[in-house]
Amino acid sequence: MLKFLILAIALQSELSLYYYESEGDYKNALREAYRLYSESKDPYFLEKTVIYSNKLKNKFLTRKYCDLYLKKFGFKGNVVAIYVDVLLKDGKKKRAKRILDVLSQESESQAFSNVLGRLYLKCGYPKIAKKFLLIASEVYPDSEEIKFLLAVALEKEGDLDGALQILESLGEDEKILLKKADILIRTGEKDEALKIYEKLLSDGKSSYTLYLNLSRLYLDKNDIESAIKILSILKKVYPYDYKIQSLYAYALYRQNRHTEALDEYLRLSALFEHSAEAHYYIARILNAMGAKKDALQEINRAIEISDTYEYRLYRVYLLIENNKLDDASLELLRLKSQGSNDPYYNYLCAFIFQSSGKSDLAYRYFKSSLTLDSTNVKRYLDFVEFLVQNEKQDEASAVLLRGVKFLKVKDRENIFKAALLGQETKNYELAESLYTVLLSLDSSNPIYYNNLGFLLVEAGKDLERAKELIEKALEMDPQNPLFLDSMGWLYFKEGVYERAALYIEKAVELDGGKNKEILKHAIEVEKRLNNLDKLEKYKKMLESGK
């Protein structure tokens, strides 16, 4: 009778434990589990104590009961998994690995290799994880989960082809397809990855990860509008999710919607005080908007939060923008060990030496920057500009021809700069083709019409077409001194000097004598007309630099 009474009491205690668990009352469940363990010394109840401590996210108690369990009863997979997870959250990766190393030595069961593989992978040791997962795949040859983890281990080791090969053999579960798409993006097969995402969407999948990865891929493919559409929806669903909020702000920044992007990043910096990324992009936006001093303050805030090489290098750029060349030089010197093989670091060094008149060093760093990255158009064009200023016309022309190969159709700013440098280096054929591209992109810009017209005048080619182009520019902006000068110079080339004088004199008047090229043209015209008073006047204006 007494035995039955004891059994009934024990059963009642266990039932109360399960009642608390079913109600989600882990606090009382923890208290009851530890009481039952204290009375019975049954490892089952101590394991439950570990589980409930973890459910309550009490890291101190979880570690305490894990230590007690391992000390009393040795290594058990479930307890070790929880312990490793807690240690990783505390940043104690080495301690987590030591526990796994002990577990791997004590456990002789092949079946346990599955748990070890998972945990080593979680700890960031894919090579060791692969060893145990290969054993596990032999024990459980039909387990797609183990094969998936093996693919992840191969991916983390850098064997992307091997990872893809395993994933191809698996089913079409969302997790598997998302991982496959992720690897395809890394191997450069972005269109294939996009097909996977679109298939998942057509199958009615709508997970957070799917939408987030798809928006990232759209950004990567420069389809910013599609990325913004997805992110604007996610932003409403997850208003306090950092990844979504920061990605949305970045998409706006990429689309040059600076005011909106600035608002988003300011909001982000308020929500997440330790977001160095937010301050970094606030700095970039402020600089683009002309607020260079404020931009420097923001990058300093970013560095206070996270002192990275990238942020430091951008600070150098902003110091240059704020004309603090000495400070920029000192910062570059500090970054030398990290930056010697960085093309952007070398480019900034070239800029500093160019500004300080050390042309030989500037030349060396420009060349080094392009050797390290031979595809950056802006750096090619800046180097060409430097070469022109230093009267190295032949080399400037050769570098320009190499650089324009990397121009992108939508990059009007660099196409325009390349066209100007084509004129400067007398590569008229190249400049003409670039201005033609610009006009096809934007037929409402009078500068393109004028410059192409003036180019044809300088080249002595098709003056009728040149006249039509300059007239078109003057229709759009009749008081522009540069356009008037172009028309005057055309008449000069045709020998119609009186008409040339009308246009160029008007150009000088409107310009106020600031543009030296217009003054030079005026002097040439007045010479031909033998108008000595005006000739003397324009010469004095040119000499005085007025």
Tab-separated table of N, CA, C and O in Angstrom, residues 348-452:
chain	number	residue	atom	x	y	z
A	348	LEU	N	43.802	57.407	-53.268
A	348	LEU	CA	43.786	58.549	-52.349
A	348	LEU	C	45.200	59.090	-52.128
A	348	LEU	O	45.394	60.312	-52.032
A	349	CYS	N	46.184	58.191	-52.077
A	349	CYS	CA	47.583	58.635	-51.962
A	349	CYS	C	47.970	59.482	-53.179
A	349	CYS	O	48.624	60.520	-53.042
A	350	ALA	N	47.547	59.028	-54.366
A	350	ALA	CA	47.836	59.782	-55.595
A	350	ALA	C	47.237	61.175	-55.519
A	350	ALA	O	47.883	62.171	-55.892
A	351	PHE	N	46.011	61.242	-55.019
A	351	PHE	CA	45.322	62.533	-54.919
A	351	PHE	C	46.056	63.470	-53.959
A	351	PHE	O	46.240	64.655	-54.246
A	352	ILE	N	46.493	62.929	-52.820
A	352	ILE	CA	47.221	63.742	-51.827
A	352	ILE	C	48.515	64.280	-52.431
A	352	ILE	O	48.840	65.468	-52.311
A	353	PHE	N	49.278	63.389	-53.097
A	353	PHE	CA	50.558	63.822	-53.672
A	353	PHE	C	50.349	64.811	-54.831
A	353	PHE	O	51.135	65.730	-55.012
A	354	GLN	N	49.278	64.611	-55.581
A	354	GLN	CA	48.954	65.545	-56.659
A	354	GLN	C	48.653	66.926	-56.085
A	354	GLN	O	49.129	67.944	-56.599
A	355	SER	N	47.879	66.951	-54.989
A	355	SER	CA	47.496	68.228	-54.364
A	355	SER	C	48.689	68.954	-53.753
A	355	SER	O	48.706	70.175	-53.690
A	356	SER	N	49.674	68.164	-53.300
A	356	SER	CA	50.850	68.777	-52.669
A	356	SER	C	51.980	69.013	-53.668
A	356	SER	O	53.096	69.354	-53.280
A	357	GLY	N	51.703	68.803	-54.967
A	357	GLY	CA	52.685	69.113	-56.018
A	357	GLY	C	53.758	68.066	-56.219
A	357	GLY	O	54.730	68.300	-56.950
A	358	LYS	N	53.603	66.889	-55.602
A	358	LYS	CA	54.598	65.815	-55.764
A	358	LYS	C	54.155	64.885	-56.902
A	358	LYS	O	53.647	63.791	-56.695
A	359	SER	N	54.387	65.378	-58.121
A	359	SER	CA	53.846	64.718	-59.320
A	359	SER	C	54.396	63.309	-59.532
A	359	SER	O	53.674	62.415	-59.976
A	360	ASP	N	55.683	63.102	-59.251
A	360	ASP	CA	56.291	61.774	-59.475
A	360	ASP	C	55.619	60.715	-58.604
A	360	ASP	O	55.314	59.618	-59.070
A	361	LEU	N	55.399	61.075	-57.320
A	361	LEU	CA	54.743	60.128	-56.410
A	361	LEU	C	53.279	59.943	-56.795
A	361	LEU	O	52.754	58.820	-56.748
A	362	ALA	N	52.623	61.016	-57.190
A	362	ALA	CA	51.224	60.923	-57.620
A	362	ALA	C	51.106	59.985	-58.812
A	362	ALA	O	50.220	59.121	-58.864
A	363	TYR	N	52.024	60.140	-59.765
A	363	TYR	CA	52.036	59.287	-60.965
A	363	TYR	C	52.172	57.814	-60.575
A	363	TYR	O	51.456	56.949	-61.083
A	364	ARG	N	53.092	57.541	-59.657
A	364	ARG	CA	53.339	56.153	-59.233
A	364	ARG	C	52.102	55.537	-58.581
A	364	ARG	O	51.734	54.397	-58.871
A	365	TYR	N	51.432	56.309	-57.721
A	365	TYR	CA	50.257	55.776	-57.014
A	365	TYR	C	49.039	55.651	-57.934
A	365	TYR	O	48.236	54.727	-57.771
A	366	PHE	N	48.911	56.566	-58.911
A	366	PHE	CA	47.833	56.415	-59.896
A	366	PHE	C	47.994	55.094	-60.651
A	366	PHE	O	47.041	54.332	-60.828
A	367	LYS	N	49.217	54.832	-61.092
A	367	LYS	CA	49.486	53.608	-61.857
A	367	LYS	C	49.248	52.364	-60.995
A	367	LYS	O	48.688	51.370	-61.454
A	368	SER	N	49.687	52.452	-59.740
A	368	SER	CA	49.508	51.328	-58.815
A	368	SER	C	48.029	51.040	-58.586
A	368	SER	O	47.601	49.883	-58.564
A	369	SER	N	47.228	52.108	-58.439
A	369	SER	CA	45.784	51.951	-58.233
A	369	SER	C	45.139	51.215	-59.396
A	369	SER	O	44.304	50.328	-59.206
A	370	LEU	N	45.541	51.571	-60.629
A	370	LEU	CA	44.958	50.937	-61.818
A	370	LEU	C	45.501	49.535	-62.048
A	370	LEU	O	44.824	48.691	-62.634
A	371	THR	N	46.702	49.257	-61.571
A	371	THR	CA	47.247	47.896	-61.652
A	371	THR	C	46.457	46.961	-60.749
A	371	THR	O	46.148	45.820	-61.121
A	372	LEU	N	46.100	47.468	-59.559
A	372	LEU	CA	45.353	46.657	-58.590
A	372	LEU	C	43.889	46.494	-58.985
A	372	LEU	O	43.254	45.504	-58.632
A	373	ASP	N	43.344	47.483	-59.694
A	373	ASP	CA	41.960	47.402	-60.174
A	373	ASP	C	41.895	48.080	-61.538
A	373	ASP	O	41.808	49.296	-61.640
A	374	SER	N	41.929	47.257	-62.586
A	374	SER	CA	42.019	47.798	-63.950
A	374	SER	C	40.654	48.041	-64.574
A	374	SER	O	40.539	48.189	-65.780
A	375	THR	N	39.585	48.092	-63.744
A	375	THR	CA	38.236	48.258	-64.306
A	375	THR	C	37.523	49.517	-63.821
A	375	THR	O	36.394	49.764	-64.212
A	376	ASN	N	38.197	50.312	-62.974
A	376	ASN	CA	37.531	51.471	-62.387
A	376	ASN	C	37.650	52.692	-63.305
A	376	ASN	O	38.719	53.294	-63.437
A	377	VAL	N	36.540	53.061	-63.933
A	377	VAL	CA	36.524	54.131	-64.930
A	377	VAL	C	36.940	55.464	-64.330
A	377	VAL	O	37.749	56.201	-64.914
A	378	LYS	N	36.394	55.796	-63.169
A	378	LYS	CA	36.665	57.112	-62.561
A	378	LYS	C	38.162	57.309	-62.344
A	378	LYS	O	38.701	58.394	-62.591
A	379	ARG	N	38.849	56.259	-61.891
A	379	ARG	CA	40.280	56.390	-61.627
A	379	ARG	C	41.076	56.542	-62.927
A	379	ARG	O	42.075	57.269	-62.974
A	380	TYR	N	40.632	55.873	-63.979
A	380	TYR	CA	41.253	56.083	-65.288
A	380	TYR	C	41.136	57.551	-65.698
A	380	TYR	O	42.113	58.177	-66.115
A	381	LEU	N	39.925	58.078	-65.572
A	381	LEU	CA	39.679	59.451	-66.017
A	381	LEU	C	40.444	60.470	-65.181
A	381	LEU	O	40.970	61.455	-65.707
A	382	ASP	N	40.529	60.224	-63.869
A	382	ASP	CA	41.300	61.129	-63.010
A	382	ASP	C	42.790	61.075	-63.364
A	382	ASP	O	43.492	62.088	-63.314
A	383	PHE	N	43.259	59.869	-63.704
A	383	PHE	CA	44.668	59.716	-64.113
A	383	PHE	C	44.914	60.450	-65.437
A	383	PHE	O	45.931	61.130	-65.603
A	384	VAL	N	43.968	60.338	-66.376
A	384	VAL	CA	44.084	61.052	-67.657
A	384	VAL	C	44.152	62.559	-67.409
A	384	VAL	O	44.994	63.259	-67.995
A	385	GLU	N	43.291	63.039	-66.530
A	385	GLU	CA	43.269	64.472	-66.193
A	385	GLU	C	44.625	64.903	-65.630
A	385	GLU	O	45.154	65.960	-65.980
A	386	PHE	N	45.169	64.073	-64.755
A	386	PHE	CA	46.490	64.339	-64.167
A	386	PHE	C	47.569	64.391	-65.257
A	386	PHE	O	48.420	65.282	-65.273
A	387	LEU	N	47.521	63.440	-66.179
A	387	LEU	CA	48.518	63.379	-67.254
A	387	LEU	C	48.417	64.598	-68.171
A	387	LEU	O	49.443	65.146	-68.597
A	388	VAL	N	47.195	65.034	-68.455
A	388	VAL	CA	46.988	66.222	-69.289
A	388	VAL	C	47.587	67.449	-68.599
A	388	VAL	O	48.291	68.259	-69.225
A	389	GLN	N	47.316	67.571	-67.288
A	389	GLN	CA	47.842	68.715	-66.527
A	389	GLN	C	49.371	68.727	-66.511
A	389	GLN	O	49.993	69.781	-66.435
A	390	ASN	N	49.944	67.513	-66.587
A	390	ASN	CA	51.408	67.405	-66.569
A	390	ASN	C	51.990	67.253	-67.972
A	390	ASN	O	53.136	66.806	-68.132
A	391	GLU	N	51.169	67.619	-68.978
A	391	GLU	CA	51.583	67.690	-70.380
A	391	GLU	C	52.118	66.368	-70.917
A	391	GLU	O	53.076	66.330	-71.704
A	392	LYS	N	51.488	65.279	-70.500
A	392	LYS	CA	51.827	63.953	-71.043
A	392	LYS	C	50.683	63.499	-71.943
A	392	LYS	O	49.950	62.558	-71.628
A	393	GLN	N	50.535	64.206	-73.065
A	393	GLN	CA	49.374	64.036	-73.930
A	393	GLN	C	49.262	62.628	-74.514
A	393	GLN	O	48.178	62.047	-74.553
A	394	ASP	N	50.366	62.073	-74.991
A	394	ASP	CA	50.324	60.756	-75.641
A	394	ASP	C	49.895	59.667	-74.656
A	394	ASP	O	49.053	58.823	-74.979
A	395	GLU	N	50.499	59.706	-73.464
A	395	GLU	CA	50.127	58.705	-72.458
A	395	GLU	C	48.678	58.912	-72.015
A	395	GLU	O	47.947	57.948	-71.803
A	396	ALA	N	48.269	60.183	-71.891
A	396	ALA	CA	46.889	60.488	-71.501
A	396	ALA	C	45.906	59.891	-72.495
A	396	ALA	O	44.901	59.282	-72.117
A	397	SER	N	46.210	60.018	-73.783
A	397	SER	CA	45.341	59.481	-74.826
A	397	SER	C	45.263	57.956	-74.752
A	397	SER	O	44.191	57.367	-74.878
A	398	ALA	N	46.407	57.324	-74.510
A	398	ALA	CA	46.452	55.856	-74.428
A	398	ALA	C	45.674	55.348	-73.216
A	398	ALA	O	44.914	54.372	-73.306
A	399	VAL	N	45.845	56.020	-72.071
A	399	VAL	CA	45.134	55.618	-70.843
A	399	VAL	C	43.628	55.816	-71.019
A	399	VAL	O	42.817	54.986	-70.591
A	400	LEU	N	43.247	56.906	-71.671
A	400	LEU	CA	41.824	57.185	-71.904
A	400	LEU	C	41.187	56.075	-72.746
A	400	LEU	O	40.085	55.614	-72.437
A	401	LEU	N	41.877	55.641	-73.791
A	401	LEU	CA	41.356	54.575	-74.656
A	401	LEU	C	41.182	53.269	-73.888
A	401	LEU	O	40.245	52.507	-74.141
A	402	ARG	N	42.078	53.017	-72.923
A	402	ARG	CA	41.928	51.809	-72.080
A	402	ARG	C	40.737	51.958	-71.147
A	402	ARG	O	39.971	51.025	-70.935
A	403	GLY	N	40.594	53.138	-70.581
A	403	GLY	CA	39.557	53.366	-69.565
A	403	GLY	C	38.145	53.343	-70.097
A	403	GLY	O	37.236	52.837	-69.431
A	404	VAL	N	37.933	53.881	-71.313
A	404	VAL	CA	36.554	53.986	-71.834
A	404	VAL	C	35.935	52.614	-72.101
A	404	VAL	O	34.715	52.507	-72.223
A	405	LYS	N	36.753	51.590	-72.166
A	405	LYS	CA	36.218	50.222	-72.369
A	405	LYS	C	35.317	49.800	-71.218
A	405	LYS	O	34.469	48.929	-71.374
A	406	PHE	N	35.518	50.426	-70.063
A	406	PHE	CA	34.772	50.030	-68.864
A	406	PHE	C	33.606	50.969	-68.548
A	406	PHE	O	32.977	50.854	-67.503
A	407	LEU	N	33.333	51.907	-69.458
A	407	LEU	CA	32.179	52.797	-69.277
A	407	LEU	C	30.884	52.010	-69.365
A	407	LEU	O	30.758	51.078	-70.164
A	408	LYS	N	29.918	52.409	-68.554
A	408	LYS	CA	28.587	51.803	-68.614
A	408	LYS	C	27.614	52.806	-69.214
A	408	LYS	O	27.723	54.008	-68.961
A	409	VAL	N	26.665	52.307	-69.978
A	409	VAL	CA	25.763	53.163	-70.747
A	409	VAL	C	25.049	54.192	-69.879
A	409	VAL	O	24.877	55.349	-70.271
A	410	LYS	N	24.633	53.787	-68.662
A	410	LYS	CA	23.852	54.693	-67.822
A	410	LYS	C	24.708	55.676	-67.018
A	410	LYS	O	24.189	56.548	-66.336
A	411	ASP	N	26.029	55.521	-67.107
A	411	ASP	CA	26.929	56.348	-66.302
A	411	ASP	C	27.249	57.649	-67.051
A	411	ASP	O	28.341	57.835	-67.582
A	412	ARG	N	26.259	58.563	-67.090
A	412	ARG	CA	26.407	59.789	-67.883
A	412	ARG	C	27.566	60.665	-67.406
A	412	ARG	O	28.257	61.288	-68.208
A	413	GLU	N	27.737	60.732	-66.086
A	413	GLU	CA	28.771	61.614	-65.526
A	413	GLU	C	30.148	61.251	-66.064
A	413	GLU	O	30.906	62.122	-66.515
A	414	ASN	N	30.469	59.948	-66.029
A	414	ASN	CA	31.794	59.522	-66.503
A	414	ASN	C	31.901	59.546	-68.026
A	414	ASN	O	32.981	59.805	-68.561
A	415	ILE	N	30.800	59.288	-68.729
A	415	ILE	CA	30.823	59.392	-70.196
A	415	ILE	C	31.121	60.838	-70.594
A	415	ILE	O	31.925	61.102	-71.496
A	416	PHE	N	30.472	61.772	-69.895
A	416	PHE	CA	30.680	63.198	-70.191
A	416	PHE	C	32.125	63.611	-69.917
A	416	PHE	O	32.759	64.298	-70.732
A	417	LYS	N	32.654	63.150	-68.779
A	417	LYS	CA	34.042	63.489	-68.440
A	417	LYS	C	35.003	62.890	-69.464
A	417	LYS	O	35.972	63.543	-69.878
A	418	ALA	N	34.723	61.659	-69.899
A	418	ALA	CA	35.569	61.011	-70.908
A	418	ALA	C	35.520	61.766	-72.227
A	418	ALA	O	36.542	61.914	-72.920
A	419	ALA	N	34.330	62.268	-72.581
A	419	ALA	CA	34.187	63.054	-73.821
A	419	ALA	C	35.008	64.337	-73.735
A	419	ALA	O	35.701	64.717	-74.695
A	420	LEU	N	34.949	65.022	-72.593
A	420	LEU	CA	35.729	66.256	-72.402
A	420	LEU	C	37.225	65.971	-72.515
A	420	LEU	O	37.974	66.736	-73.135
A	421	LEU	N	37.650	64.845	-71.915
A	421	LEU	CA	39.072	64.488	-71.972
A	421	LEU	C	39.476	64.058	-73.378
A	421	LEU	O	40.624	64.253	-73.788
A	422	GLY	N	38.512	63.482	-74.114
A	422	GLY	CA	38.769	63.153	-75.515
A	422	GLY	C	39.062	64.413	-76.316
A	422	GLY	O	39.985	64.455	-77.144
A	423	GLN	N	38.290	65.478	-76.052
A	423	GLN	CA	38.551	66.774	-76.685
A	423	GLN	C	39.922	67.313	-76.273
A	423	GLN	O	40.691	67.793	-77.099
A	424	GLU	N	40.184	67.203	-74.963
A	424	GLU	CA	41.431	67.748	-74.403
A	424	GLU	C	42.660	67.075	-75.019
A	424	GLU	O	43.679	67.730	-75.279
A	425	THR	N	42.555	65.757	-75.253
A	425	THR	CA	43.691	64.994	-75.812
A	425	THR	C	43.641	64.936	-77.342
A	425	THR	O	44.392	64.196	-77.960
A	426	LYS	N	42.689	65.710	-77.926
A	426	LYS	CA	42.506	65.779	-79.382
A	426	LYS	C	42.138	64.417	-79.991
A	426	LYS	O	42.449	64.141	-81.151
A	427	ASN	N	41.487	63.587	-79.184
A	427	ASN	CA	40.960	62.314	-79.703
A	427	ASN	C	39.511	62.577	-80.112
A	427	ASN	O	38.558	62.171	-79.444
A	428	TYR	N	39.370	63.296	-81.228
A	428	TYR	CA	38.062	63.814	-81.619
A	428	TYR	C	37.061	62.714	-81.976
A	428	TYR	O	35.868	62.843	-81.707
A	429	GLU	N	37.565	61.666	-82.586
A	429	GLU	CA	36.666	60.582	-82.995
A	429	GLU	C	36.010	59.938	-81.777
A	429	GLU	O	34.798	59.680	-81.754
A	430	LEU	N	36.811	59.688	-80.738
A	430	LEU	CA	36.282	59.113	-79.491
A	430	LEU	C	35.292	60.080	-78.849
A	430	LEU	O	34.188	59.678	-78.451
A	431	ALA	N	35.683	61.345	-78.733
A	431	ALA	CA	34.813	62.340	-78.101
A	431	ALA	C	33.482	62.451	-78.842
A	431	ALA	O	32.420	62.539	-78.218
A	432	GLU	N	33.541	62.434	-80.177
A	432	GLU	CA	32.315	62.536	-80.971
A	432	GLU	C	31.379	61.363	-80.684
A	432	GLU	O	30.171	61.542	-80.497
A	433	SER	N	31.934	60.161	-80.616
A	433	SER	CA	31.095	58.978	-80.355
A	433	SER	C	30.481	59.040	-78.962
A	433	SER	O	29.330	58.635	-78.757
A	434	LEU	N	31.230	59.568	-77.987
A	434	LEU	CA	30.724	59.661	-76.605
A	434	LEU	C	29.611	60.706	-76.499
A	434	LEU	O	28.601	60.482	-75.816
A	435	TYR	N	29.771	61.858	-77.172
A	435	TYR	CA	28.705	62.873	-77.154
A	435	TYR	C	27.448	62.359	-77.862
A	435	TYR	O	26.318	62.674	-77.451
A	436	THR	N	27.652	61.546	-78.886
A	436	THR	CA	26.508	60.951	-79.591
A	436	THR	C	25.739	60.023	-78.659
A	436	THR	O	24.497	60.006	-78.641
A	437	VAL	N	26.473	59.249	-77.848
A	437	VAL	CA	25.840	58.372	-76.847
A	437	VAL	C	25.060	59.209	-75.840
A	437	VAL	O	23.915	58.894	-75.489
A	438	LEU	N	25.674	60.297	-75.372
A	438	LEU	CA	25.020	61.157	-74.378
A	438	LEU	C	23.717	61.746	-74.924
A	438	LEU	O	22.713	61.821	-74.220
A	439	LEU	N	23.736	62.166	-76.178
A	439	LEU	CA	22.523	62.727	-76.783
A	439	LEU	C	21.432	61.678	-76.942
A	439	LEU	O	20.242	61.982	-76.840
A	440	SER	N	21.846	60.421	-77.172
A	440	SER	CA	20.847	59.343	-77.265
A	440	SER	C	20.223	59.049	-75.911
A	440	SER	O	19.081	58.611	-75.820
A	441	LEU	N	20.985	59.325	-74.844
A	441	LEU	CA	20.477	59.109	-73.482
A	441	LEU	C	19.633	60.287	-73.001
A	441	LEU	O	18.680	60.113	-72.244
A	442	ASP	N	19.993	61.502	-73.428
A	442	ASP	CA	19.289	62.704	-72.977
A	442	ASP	C	19.354	63.769	-74.072
A	442	ASP	O	20.349	64.494	-74.195
A	443	SER	N	18.301	63.845	-74.861
A	443	SER	CA	18.281	64.787	-75.995
A	443	SER	C	17.834	66.196	-75.568
A	443	SER	O	17.670	67.070	-76.407
A	444	SER	N	17.661	66.392	-74.251
A	444	SER	CA	17.200	67.706	-73.771
A	444	SER	C	18.324	68.512	-73.116
A	444	SER	O	18.083	69.568	-72.556
A	445	ASN	N	19.553	67.994	-73.194
A	445	ASN	CA	20.674	68.665	-72.535
A	445	ASN	C	21.430	69.530	-73.547
A	445	ASN	O	22.113	69.011	-74.436
A	446	PRO	N	21.333	70.876	-73.442
A	446	PRO	CA	21.974	71.763	-74.428
A	446	PRO	C	23.500	71.669	-74.430
A	446	PRO	O	24.143	71.915	-75.459
A	447	ILE	N	24.086	71.295	-73.293
A	447	ILE	CA	25.554	71.192	-73.203
A	447	ILE	C	26.078	70.140	-74.179
A	447	ILE	O	27.107	70.338	-74.834
A	448	TYR	N	25.350	69.010	-74.286
A	448	TYR	CA	25.789	67.945	-75.196
A	448	TYR	C	25.785	68.440	-76.637
A	448	TYR	O	26.715	68.158	-77.407
A	449	TYR	N	24.720	69.174	-77.021
A	449	TYR	CA	24.638	69.716	-78.387
A	449	TYR	C	25.797	70.679	-78.647
A	449	TYR	O	26.473	70.618	-79.680
A	450	ASN	N	26.009	71.604	-77.697
A	450	ASN	CA	27.073	72.605	-77.866
A	450	ASN	C	28.440	71.947	-77.970
A	450	ASN	O	29.241	72.274	-78.856
A	451	ASN	N	28.730	71.032	-77.044
A	451	ASN	CA	30.070	70.440	-77.014
A	451	ASN	C	30.355	69.617	-78.264
A	451	ASN	O	31.479	69.639	-78.778
A	452	LEU	N	29.352	68.886	-78.738
A	452	LEU	CA	29.558	68.119	-79.962
A	452	LEU	C	29.764	69.064	-81.149
A	452	LEU	O	30.646	68.845	-81.997
